[in-house]
Structures are given as structure tokens and as C-alpha cells.
PDB file of C-alpha atoms in Angstrom:
ATOM      1  CA  MET A 599    -138.545-205.332-156.642  1.00 46.00           C
ATOM      2  CA  SER A 600    -137.681-207.722-153.850  1.00 46.00           C
ATOM      3  CA  GLY A 601    -138.131-207.079-150.094  1.00 46.00           C
ATOM      4  CA  VAL A 602    -140.032-208.092-146.974  1.00 44.00           C
ATOM      5  CA  GLN A 603    -143.718-208.740-147.434  1.00 46.00           C
ATOM      6  CA  VAL A 604    -146.253-207.025-145.082  1.00 45.00           C
ATOM      7  CA  SER A 605    -149.476-208.766-144.097  1.00 46.00           C
ATOM      8  CA  ALA A 606    -152.816-207.074-144.815  1.00 47.00           C
ATOM      9  CA  GLY A 607    -153.884-206.870-141.106  1.00 47.00           C
ATOM     10  CA  ALA A 608    -150.687-205.443-139.786  1.00 48.00           C
ATOM     11  CA  ARG A 609    -150.374-201.788-138.809  1.00 50.00           C
ATOM     12  CA  ALA A 610    -148.125-199.397-140.591  1.00 46.00           C
ATOM     13  CA  SER A 611    -146.079-198.850-137.428  1.00 48.00           C
ATOM     14  CA  ASP A 612    -145.576-202.590-136.996  1.00 51.00           C
ATOM     15  CA  SER A 613    -144.478-203.174-140.587  1.00 47.00           C
ATOM     16  CA  PRO A 614    -140.757-203.471-141.042  1.00 51.00           C
ATOM     17  CA  ALA A 615    -138.823-201.207-143.373  1.00 51.00           C
ATOM     18  CA  VAL A 616    -138.760-202.296-146.981  1.00 48.00           C
ATOM     19  CA  VAL A 617    -135.269-203.236-148.090  1.00 48.00           C
ATOM     20  CA  TRP A 618    -134.342-202.554-151.717  1.00 50.00           C
ATOM     21  CA  GLU A 619    -131.989-205.091-153.161  1.00 50.00           C
ATOM     22  CA  PRO A 620    -129.678-204.154-156.024  1.00 51.00           C
ATOM     23  CA  PRO A 621    -130.145-206.058-159.267  1.00 49.00           C
ATOM     24  CA  GLN A 622    -128.091-209.224-159.494  1.00 48.00           C
ATOM     25  CA  GLN A 623    -127.047-208.601-163.063  1.00 47.00           C
ATOM     26  CA  GLN A 624    -126.939-205.426-165.044  1.00 46.00           C
ATOM     27  CA  LEU A 625    -128.443-205.683-168.509  1.00 45.00           C
ATOM     28  CA  LEU A 626    -126.131-204.247-171.136  1.00 44.00           C
ATOM     29  CA  GLN A 627    -127.450-203.078-174.469  1.00 46.00           C
ATOM     30  CA  GLU A 628    -125.545-204.288-177.502  1.00 46.00           C
ATOM     31  CA  VAL A 629    -123.835-201.506-179.397  1.00 43.00           C
ATOM     32  CA  ILE A 630    -122.716-201.954-182.995  1.00 43.00           C
ATOM     33  CA  VAL A 631    -119.734-199.807-183.932  1.00 44.00           C
ATOM     34  CA  THR A 632    -119.035-199.254-187.606  1.00 47.00           C
ATOM     35  CA  GLN A 633    -115.524-198.167-188.490  1.00 51.00           C
ATOM     36  CA  VAL A 634    -115.321-195.877-191.516  1.00 51.00           C
ATOM     37  CA  SER A 635    -112.107-194.260-192.664  1.00 53.00           C
ATOM     38  CA  PRO A 636    -112.093-190.435-192.628  1.00 54.00           C
ATOM     39  CA  GLU A 637    -111.145-190.327-196.318  1.00 53.00           C
ATOM     40  CA  ALA A 638    -114.240-192.308-197.299  1.00 50.00           C
ATOM     41  CA  VAL A 639    -116.706-189.908-195.711  1.00 50.00           C
ATOM     42  CA  ASP A 640    -114.874-186.637-196.215  1.00 54.00           C
ATOM     43  CA  GLY A 641    -117.346-184.064-197.460  1.00 52.00           C
ATOM     44  CA  ILE A 642    -120.282-186.497-197.321  1.00 52.00           C
ATOM     45  CA  ILE A 643    -121.260-186.826-193.677  1.00 51.00           C
ATOM     46  CA  THR A 644    -121.438-183.630-191.640  1.00 53.00           C
ATOM     47  CA  SER A 645    -121.944-183.140-187.925  1.00 52.00           C
ATOM     48  CA  GLU A 646    -123.809-180.369-186.128  1.00 54.00           C
ATOM     49  CA  VAL A 647    -123.791-179.566-182.407  1.00 50.00           C
ATOM     50  CA  VAL A 648    -127.357-179.101-181.172  1.00 50.00           C
ATOM     51  CA  PRO A 649    -127.712-177.491-177.716  1.00 55.00           C
ATOM     52  CA  PRO A 650    -130.362-178.993-175.425  1.00 53.00           C
ATOM     53  CA  PRO A 651    -133.548-177.098-174.554  1.00 56.00           C
ATOM     54  CA  GLN A 652    -133.376-174.416-171.858  1.00 58.00           C
ATOM     55  CA  GLN A 653    -135.085-176.627-169.284  1.00 50.00           C
ATOM     56  CA  GLN A 654    -132.591-179.431-169.841  1.00 49.00           C
ATOM     57  CA  GLN A 655    -129.687-176.985-169.738  1.00 49.00           C
ATOM     58  CA  GLN A 656    -130.705-176.026-166.239  1.00 51.00           C
ATOM     59  CA  GLN A 657    -130.541-179.700-165.263  1.00 50.00           C
ATOM     60  CA  GLY A 658    -126.953-179.918-166.511  1.00 53.00           C
ATOM     61  CA  GLN A 659    -127.497-181.901-169.702  1.00 52.00           C
ATOM     62  CA  ALA A 660    -124.627-181.643-172.169  1.00 56.00           C
ATOM     63  CA  GLU A 661    -124.849-180.713-175.815  1.00 55.00           C
ATOM     64  CA  VAL A 662    -125.809-183.368-178.384  1.00 55.00           C
ATOM     65  CA  THR A 663    -123.955-183.932-181.658  1.00 56.00           C
ATOM     66  CA  VAL A 664    -126.271-184.785-184.570  1.00 54.00           C
ATOM     67  CA  THR A 665    -124.771-186.445-187.662  1.00 60.00           C
ATOM     68  CA  LYS A 666    -126.325-185.604-191.016  1.00 61.00           C
ATOM     69  CA  PHE A 667    -126.400-188.551-193.419  1.00 61.00           C
ATOM     70  CA  PRO A 668    -127.953-187.678-196.810  1.00 68.00           C
ATOM     71  CA  PRO A 669    -129.343-190.454-199.062  1.00 67.00           C
ATOM     72  CA  GLU A 670    -126.658-189.871-201.695  1.00 69.00           C
ATOM     73  CA  ALA A 671    -123.910-190.585-199.167  1.00 68.00           C
ATOM     74  CA  VAL A 672    -124.127-194.366-199.601  1.00 67.00           C
ATOM     75  CA  ASP A 673    -123.463-194.239-203.342  1.00 72.00           C
ATOM     76  CA  GLU A 674    -120.619-191.790-202.853  1.00 70.00           C
ATOM     77  CA  ILE A 675    -118.980-193.953-200.185  1.00 69.00           C
ATOM     78  CA  ILE A 676    -119.224-197.026-202.427  1.00 71.00           C
ATOM     79  CA  ARG A 677    -117.685-195.095-205.322  1.00 71.00           C
ATOM     80  CA  ARG A 678    -114.762-193.920-203.193  1.00 68.00           C
ATOM     81  CA  TYR A 679    -114.273-197.420-201.812  1.00 64.00           C
ATOM     82  CA  LYS A 680    -113.973-198.847-205.320  1.00 64.00           C
ATOM     83  CA  ALA A 681    -111.436-196.153-206.171  1.00 62.00           C
ATOM     84  CA  PHE A 682    -109.118-197.235-203.356  1.00 60.00           C
ATOM     85  CA  PRO A 683    -106.090-199.344-204.370  1.00 58.00           C
ATOM     86  CA  LYS A 684    -106.815-203.061-204.240  1.00 59.00           C
ATOM     87  CA  SER A 685    -104.947-205.331-201.889  1.00 58.00           C
ATOM     88  CA  GLU A 686    -102.672-208.125-203.058  1.00 60.00           C
ATOM     89  CA  THR A 687    -105.273-210.770-202.250  1.00 69.00           C
ATOM     90  CA  GLU A 688    -107.980-209.001-204.262  1.00 70.00           C
ATOM     91  CA  GLU A 689    -105.665-208.655-207.262  1.00 71.00           C
ATOM     92  CA  LEU A 690    -104.793-212.350-207.106  1.00 74.00           C
ATOM     93  CA  ASP A 691    -108.456-213.337-206.962  1.00 76.00           C
ATOM     94  CA  GLU A 692    -109.274-211.141-209.945  1.00 78.00           C
ATOM     95  CA  MET A 693    -106.367-212.467-212.003  1.00 80.00           C
ATOM     96  CA  ARG A 694    -107.249-216.045-211.037  1.00 82.00           C
ATOM     97  CA  GLY A 695    -110.732-215.533-212.444  1.00 83.00           C
ATOM     98  CA  TRP A 696    -109.467-214.136-215.748  1.00 84.00           C
ATOM     99  CA  PHE A 697    -106.822-216.847-216.135  1.00 86.00           C
ATOM    100  CA  MET A 698    -109.338-219.583-215.374  1.00 88.00           C
ATOM    101  CA  LEU A 699    -111.749-218.178-217.956  1.00 89.00           C
ATOM    102  CA  LEU A 700    -109.009-218.008-220.601  1.00 88.00           C
ATOM    103  CA  ALA A 701    -107.720-221.512-219.863  1.00 90.00           C
ATOM    104  CA  THR A 702    -111.190-223.064-219.896  1.00 92.00           C
ATOM    105  CA  LEU A 703    -112.115-221.380-223.175  1.00 92.00           C
ATOM    106  CA  THR A 704    -108.847-222.373-224.861  1.00 92.00           C
ATOM    107  CA  ALA A 705    -109.075-225.956-223.627  1.00 92.00           C
ATOM    108  CA  SER A 706    -112.575-226.347-225.060  1.00 93.00           C
ATOM    109  CA  ILE A 707    -111.537-224.855-228.427  1.00 92.00           C
ATOM    110  CA  THR A 708    -108.424-226.996-228.833  1.00 92.00           C
ATOM    111  CA  TYR A 709    -110.232-230.131-227.666  1.00 92.00           C
ATOM    112  CA  SER A 710    -112.929-229.636-230.301  1.00 91.00           C
ATOM    113  CA  ALA A 711    -110.298-228.916-232.968  1.00 89.00           C
ATOM    114  CA  ALA A 712    -108.451-232.133-232.127  1.00 88.00           C
ATOM    115  CA  LEU A 713    -111.592-234.256-232.532  1.00 88.00           C
ATOM    116  CA  ASN A 714    -112.757-232.334-235.624  1.00 87.00           C
ATOM    117  CA  PRO A 715    -109.600-231.235-237.490  1.00 86.00           C
ATOM    118  CA  PRO A 716    -109.861-228.567-240.197  1.00 83.00           C
ATOM    119  CA  GLY A 717    -110.978-230.034-243.492  1.00 81.00           C
ATOM    120  CA  GLY A 718    -112.809-232.880-241.807  1.00 81.00           C
ATOM    121  CA  VAL A 719    -112.051-236.597-242.080  1.00 79.00           C
ATOM    122  CA  TRP A 720    -112.502-239.180-244.785  1.00 79.00           C
ATOM    123  CA  SER A 721    -115.884-240.846-244.683  1.00 76.00           C
ATOM    124  CA  ASP A 722    -114.989-243.884-246.851  1.00 75.00           C
ATOM    125  CA  ASP A 723    -111.904-245.924-247.591  1.00 74.00           C
ATOM    126  CA  ASP A 724    -110.131-245.443-250.910  1.00 72.00           C
ATOM    127  CA  ASP A 725    -107.584-248.151-251.594  1.00 70.00           C
ATOM    128  CA  LYS A 726    -106.404-246.560-254.822  1.00 73.00           C
ATOM    129  CA  LYS A 727    -105.450-243.249-253.212  1.00 69.00           C
ATOM    130  CA  GLY A 728    -104.634-244.712-249.827  1.00 71.00           C
ATOM    131  CA  TYR A 729    -107.324-242.837-247.920  1.00 73.00           C
ATOM    132  CA  VAL A 730    -108.676-244.422-244.751  1.00 74.00           C
ATOM    133  CA  ALA A 731    -112.041-243.538-243.233  1.00 78.00           C
ATOM    134  CA  GLY A 732    -111.606-241.408-240.099  1.00 73.00           C
ATOM    135  CA  ASN A 733    -108.197-240.013-241.036  1.00 80.00           C
ATOM    136  CA  PRO A 734    -107.899-236.215-241.372  1.00 82.00           C
ATOM    137  CA  VAL A 735    -108.178-234.910-244.898  1.00 81.00           C
ATOM    138  CA  LEU A 736    -105.607-232.176-244.242  1.00 81.00           C
ATOM    139  CA  ARG A 737    -102.988-234.746-243.261  1.00 82.00           C
ATOM    140  CA  ASP A 738    -103.250-236.506-246.632  1.00 78.00           C
ATOM    141  CA  LYS A 739    -103.491-233.313-248.665  1.00 80.00           C
ATOM    142  CA  SER A 740    -100.933-231.128-246.842  1.00 81.00           C
ATOM    143  CA  PRO A 741     -98.876-233.138-244.333  1.00 83.00           C
ATOM    144  CA  ARG A 742     -96.723-230.153-243.303  1.00 85.00           C
ATOM    145  CA  LEU A 743     -99.671-227.895-242.523  1.00 84.00           C
ATOM    146  CA  TYR A 744    -101.384-230.665-240.599  1.00 86.00           C
ATOM    147  CA  ASN A 745     -98.278-231.443-238.538  1.00 88.00           C
ATOM    148  CA  ALA A 746     -97.823-227.757-237.700  1.00 87.00           C
ATOM    149  CA  PHE A 747    -101.509-227.456-236.798  1.00 88.00           C
ATOM    150  CA  TYR A 748    -101.413-230.604-234.679  1.00 90.00           C
ATOM    151  CA  PHE A 749     -98.302-229.445-232.802  1.00 92.00           C
ATOM    152  CA  CYS A 750     -99.670-225.955-232.043  1.00 91.00           C
ATOM    153  CA  ASN A 751    -103.088-227.292-231.076  1.00 93.00           C
ATOM    154  CA  PHE A 752    -101.581-229.888-228.744  1.00 94.00           C
ATOM    155  CA  ILE A 753     -99.264-227.371-227.040  1.00 94.00           C
ATOM    156  CA  SER A 754    -102.150-224.934-226.585  1.00 93.00           C
ATOM    157  CA  PHE A 755    -104.335-227.636-225.031  1.00 94.00           C
ATOM    158  CA  LEU A 756    -101.506-228.769-222.755  1.00 94.00           C
ATOM    159  CA  SER A 757    -100.736-225.219-221.599  1.00 92.00           C
ATOM    160  CA  SER A 758    -104.432-224.704-220.799  1.00 93.00           C
ATOM    161  CA  LEU A 759    -104.413-227.749-218.542  1.00 92.00           C
ATOM    162  CA  LEU A 760    -101.220-226.517-216.867  1.00 90.00           C
ATOM    163  CA  ILE A 761    -102.801-223.114-216.210  1.00 89.00           C
ATOM    164  CA  ILE A 762    -105.845-224.738-214.618  1.00 89.00           C
ATOM    165  CA  ALA A 763    -103.608-226.947-212.477  1.00 86.00           C
ATOM    166  CA  THR A 764    -101.459-223.964-211.458  1.00 83.00           C
ATOM    167  CA  LEU A 765    -104.502-221.950-210.396  1.00 84.00           C
ATOM    168  CA  SER A 766    -105.599-224.823-208.182  1.00 81.00           C
ATOM    169  CA  ILE A 767    -102.353-224.731-206.142  1.00 78.00           C
ATOM    170  CA  PRO A 768    -102.163-221.617-203.900  1.00 71.00           C
ATOM    171  CA  ARG A 769     -98.449-222.119-203.217  1.00 72.00           C
ATOM    172  CA  ILE A 770     -97.656-221.656-206.896  1.00 68.00           C
ATOM    173  CA  PHE A 771    -100.184-218.966-207.765  1.00 68.00           C
ATOM    174  CA  ASN A 772     -98.954-215.933-205.839  1.00 68.00           C
ATOM    175  CA  MET A 773     -97.358-212.619-206.651  1.00 64.00           C
ATOM    176  CA  SER A 774     -93.800-213.898-206.278  1.00 63.00           C
ATOM    177  CA  LYS A 775     -94.362-216.760-208.744  1.00 67.00           C
ATOM    178  CA  MET A 776     -96.725-215.018-211.140  1.00 75.00           C
ATOM    179  CA  LYS A 777     -94.191-215.362-213.964  1.00 78.00           C
ATOM    180  CA  ILE A 778     -95.070-219.048-214.319  1.00 80.00           C
ATOM    181  CA  CYS A 779     -98.674-218.226-215.170  1.00 82.00           C
ATOM    182  CA  ASN A 780     -97.631-215.362-217.434  1.00 82.00           C
ATOM    183  CA  VAL A 781     -95.344-217.643-219.446  1.00 85.00           C
ATOM    184  CA  LEU A 782     -98.067-220.272-219.753  1.00 87.00           C
ATOM    185  CA  VAL A 783    -100.626-217.687-220.865  1.00 87.00           C
ATOM    186  CA  VAL A 784     -98.287-216.260-223.524  1.00 85.00           C
ATOM    187  CA  LEU A 785     -97.465-219.777-224.753  1.00 88.00           C
ATOM    188  CA  ASN A 786    -101.158-220.606-224.820  1.00 90.00           C
ATOM    189  CA  ILE A 787    -102.073-217.581-226.926  1.00 87.00           C
ATOM    190  CA  ILE A 788     -99.157-218.000-229.358  1.00 86.00           C
ATOM    191  CA  THR A 789     -99.845-221.674-230.024  1.00 89.00           C
ATOM    192  CA  LEU A 790    -103.589-221.039-230.341  1.00 89.00           C
ATOM    193  CA  MET A 791    -102.963-218.410-233.018  1.00 86.00           C
ATOM    194  CA  GLY A 792    -100.478-220.752-234.691  1.00 85.00           C
ATOM    195  CA  ALA A 793    -103.070-223.527-234.810  1.00 87.00           C
ATOM    196  CA  LEU A 794    -105.536-221.097-236.382  1.00 85.00           C
ATOM    197  CA  THR A 795    -102.970-220.018-238.975  1.00 83.00           C
ATOM    198  CA  PHE A 796    -101.869-223.495-240.041  1.00 84.00           C
ATOM    199  CA  GLY A 797    -105.354-224.955-239.880  1.00 83.00           C
ATOM    200  CA  SER A 798    -107.080-222.276-241.960  1.00 81.00           C
ATOM    201  CA  ALA A 799    -104.373-221.639-244.586  1.00 77.00           C
ATOM    202  CA  ARG A 800    -105.094-223.304-247.930  1.00 73.00           C
ATOM    203  CA  SER A 801    -102.523-221.474-250.012  1.00 69.00           C
ATOM    204  CA  THR A 802     -99.408-219.361-249.692  1.00 68.00           C
ATOM    205  CA  LYS A 803    -101.512-216.213-249.962  1.00 72.00           C
ATOM    206  CA  ASP A 804    -103.686-217.243-247.020  1.00 72.00           C
ATOM    207  CA  PHE A 805    -100.596-218.101-245.006  1.00 72.00           C
ATOM    208  CA  VAL A 806     -99.119-214.629-245.608  1.00 75.00           C
ATOM    209  CA  TYR A 807    -102.356-212.900-244.591  1.00 76.00           C
ATOM    210  CA  ASP A 808    -102.606-214.956-241.427  1.00 73.00           C
ATOM    211  CA  GLY A 809     -98.982-214.167-240.630  1.00 73.00           C
ATOM    212  CA  LEU A 810     -99.645-210.435-240.953  1.00 77.00           C
ATOM    213  CA  LEU A 811    -102.657-210.779-238.681  1.00 76.00           C
ATOM    214  CA  LEU A 812    -100.559-212.531-236.042  1.00 74.00           C
ATOM    215  CA  ARG A 813     -97.903-209.848-236.242  1.00 74.00           C
ATOM    216  CA  SER A 814    -100.493-207.123-235.710  1.00 77.00           C
ATOM    217  CA  VAL A 815    -101.744-208.948-232.630  1.00 74.00           C
ATOM    218  CA  PHE A 816     -98.214-209.198-231.223  1.00 73.00           C
ATOM    219  CA  VAL A 817     -97.568-205.515-231.875  1.00 77.00           C
ATOM    220  CA  SER A 818    -100.814-204.597-230.104  1.00 76.00           C
ATOM    221  CA  ILE A 819     -99.862-206.678-227.063  1.00 73.00           C
ATOM    222  CA  ILE A 820     -96.389-205.127-226.895  1.00 76.00           C
ATOM    223  CA  MET A 821     -97.780-201.603-227.222  1.00 79.00           C
ATOM    224  CA  ALA A 822    -100.315-202.277-224.478  1.00 73.00           C
ATOM    225  CA  ARG A 823     -97.570-203.477-222.139  1.00 69.00           C
ATOM    226  CA  ILE A 824     -95.454-200.410-222.889  1.00 75.00           C
ATOM    227  CA  VAL A 825     -98.350-198.033-222.226  1.00 74.00           C
ATOM    228  CA  GLU A 826     -99.153-199.858-218.986  1.00 66.00           C
ATOM    229  CA  ARG A 827     -95.633-199.376-217.652  1.00 68.00           C
ATOM    230  CA  LEU A 828     -95.574-195.660-218.442  1.00 63.00           C
TER     231      LEU A 828
END
């Protein structure tokens, strides 16, 4: 309170009137407003109008609305929020994570297979048979299988690097140009399975079994895509 001070020896009649000055600045209390969609809290949060006591009613106080918020409401709101359709940005982020995981895993597998080809390498030189230490054994024993394995393994490794590079460029990785990543992923999976088939086959029987396994995988992928579109 600010005003005119009155001395201790002065009489009450001589003291001037005390002047009340309005506050220079009004203190405002911060209010946090949380926006919640009506669909998210439907049936969870209920409101009840509580009338004021009789004494306060006589003073003209209005009714008060009390919101009931049970403990289970938080879990229910979170569940309904997760059930809402995801936005385009959220779908892109989720797909980027899965593609990056697939590309990183495939790149590590194909890189290890290139340094350690199936069948190993020759440890010593053999001038009579023409074997050189460090050369792949599969290349000298079955040149066609090794060439097919090397081609599929190289294409799979290259497509993995292209997927990682594509995910790093936001202008390319978007919904309108998602077909680029889809083509690279399909190429990556096909060549990876081809490298497994040619690298593990030791006879015609093994090659036929691996071919049937690849066909079953392709049929499963096609059926999954058909069911997804239905």
C-alpha cells in the first residue's frame, strides 16, 4: 500500500486523507490449456454440475462444474490415440526405420560373404593343380556357381548402399517417390536369396531344393500383398 505518511505526534484531525494508489501492474497467473479431441475422451471423462452451498447461493455465486477423471482414463486415452490413423510423416518415419534396418543387415551379410566366400579360400599354392593361396575354392571347383554367387552378392550389397543413400535424402524418400525404395528393396531381397542359393548349392539336388524354397518365399510375398490390398 502506498500513500501519505502521518507523523506520530500529529492529531487525527490534522492528518490528511490516505490516498490508495492502484497497482502499477496486474499479476496474471499462467494458465495451461490442454486440447483433447472429443473422440479421445468420449465415455472416459464425465462432468457433473455441483451447486454451491446455500450461503454462497445467496451471495450470487454460480454453479461449479466438476470433471471426473478416473485413474484408468490415461491408459484408455493412450490406447485410443494409438488406434487413430497415422499421418504421412509418421508413416514415412516408420518405413525409414524398417528400410534402414534391412539395408544395414543386408550390407553386413553381403560384405562378410564377399571377404569369406562359401567354401573358403586356398591356404597354400599348388602349382600342379593351379591353385593359388587366397583364391576362392568355389571358383576353381565350380566357376559357374561362383560367378552367379559373386554377381548376386555384389548386386545385393550395392542395392543396400543405394537404399541407405536414398534414406539419407529427404527429397527422394517421400510418398510420391516411394517406388524407388520399393524397387531397391525387392532387388535386394531377390539377389540376397540368389546369393544364398548359388553359394550353398553343391549338387543339382541342392539347387532344386533351394529353388523351391525361393519360389515359396515369392508366393508368400505375393499372397501377403494381395491380402493387404483387399
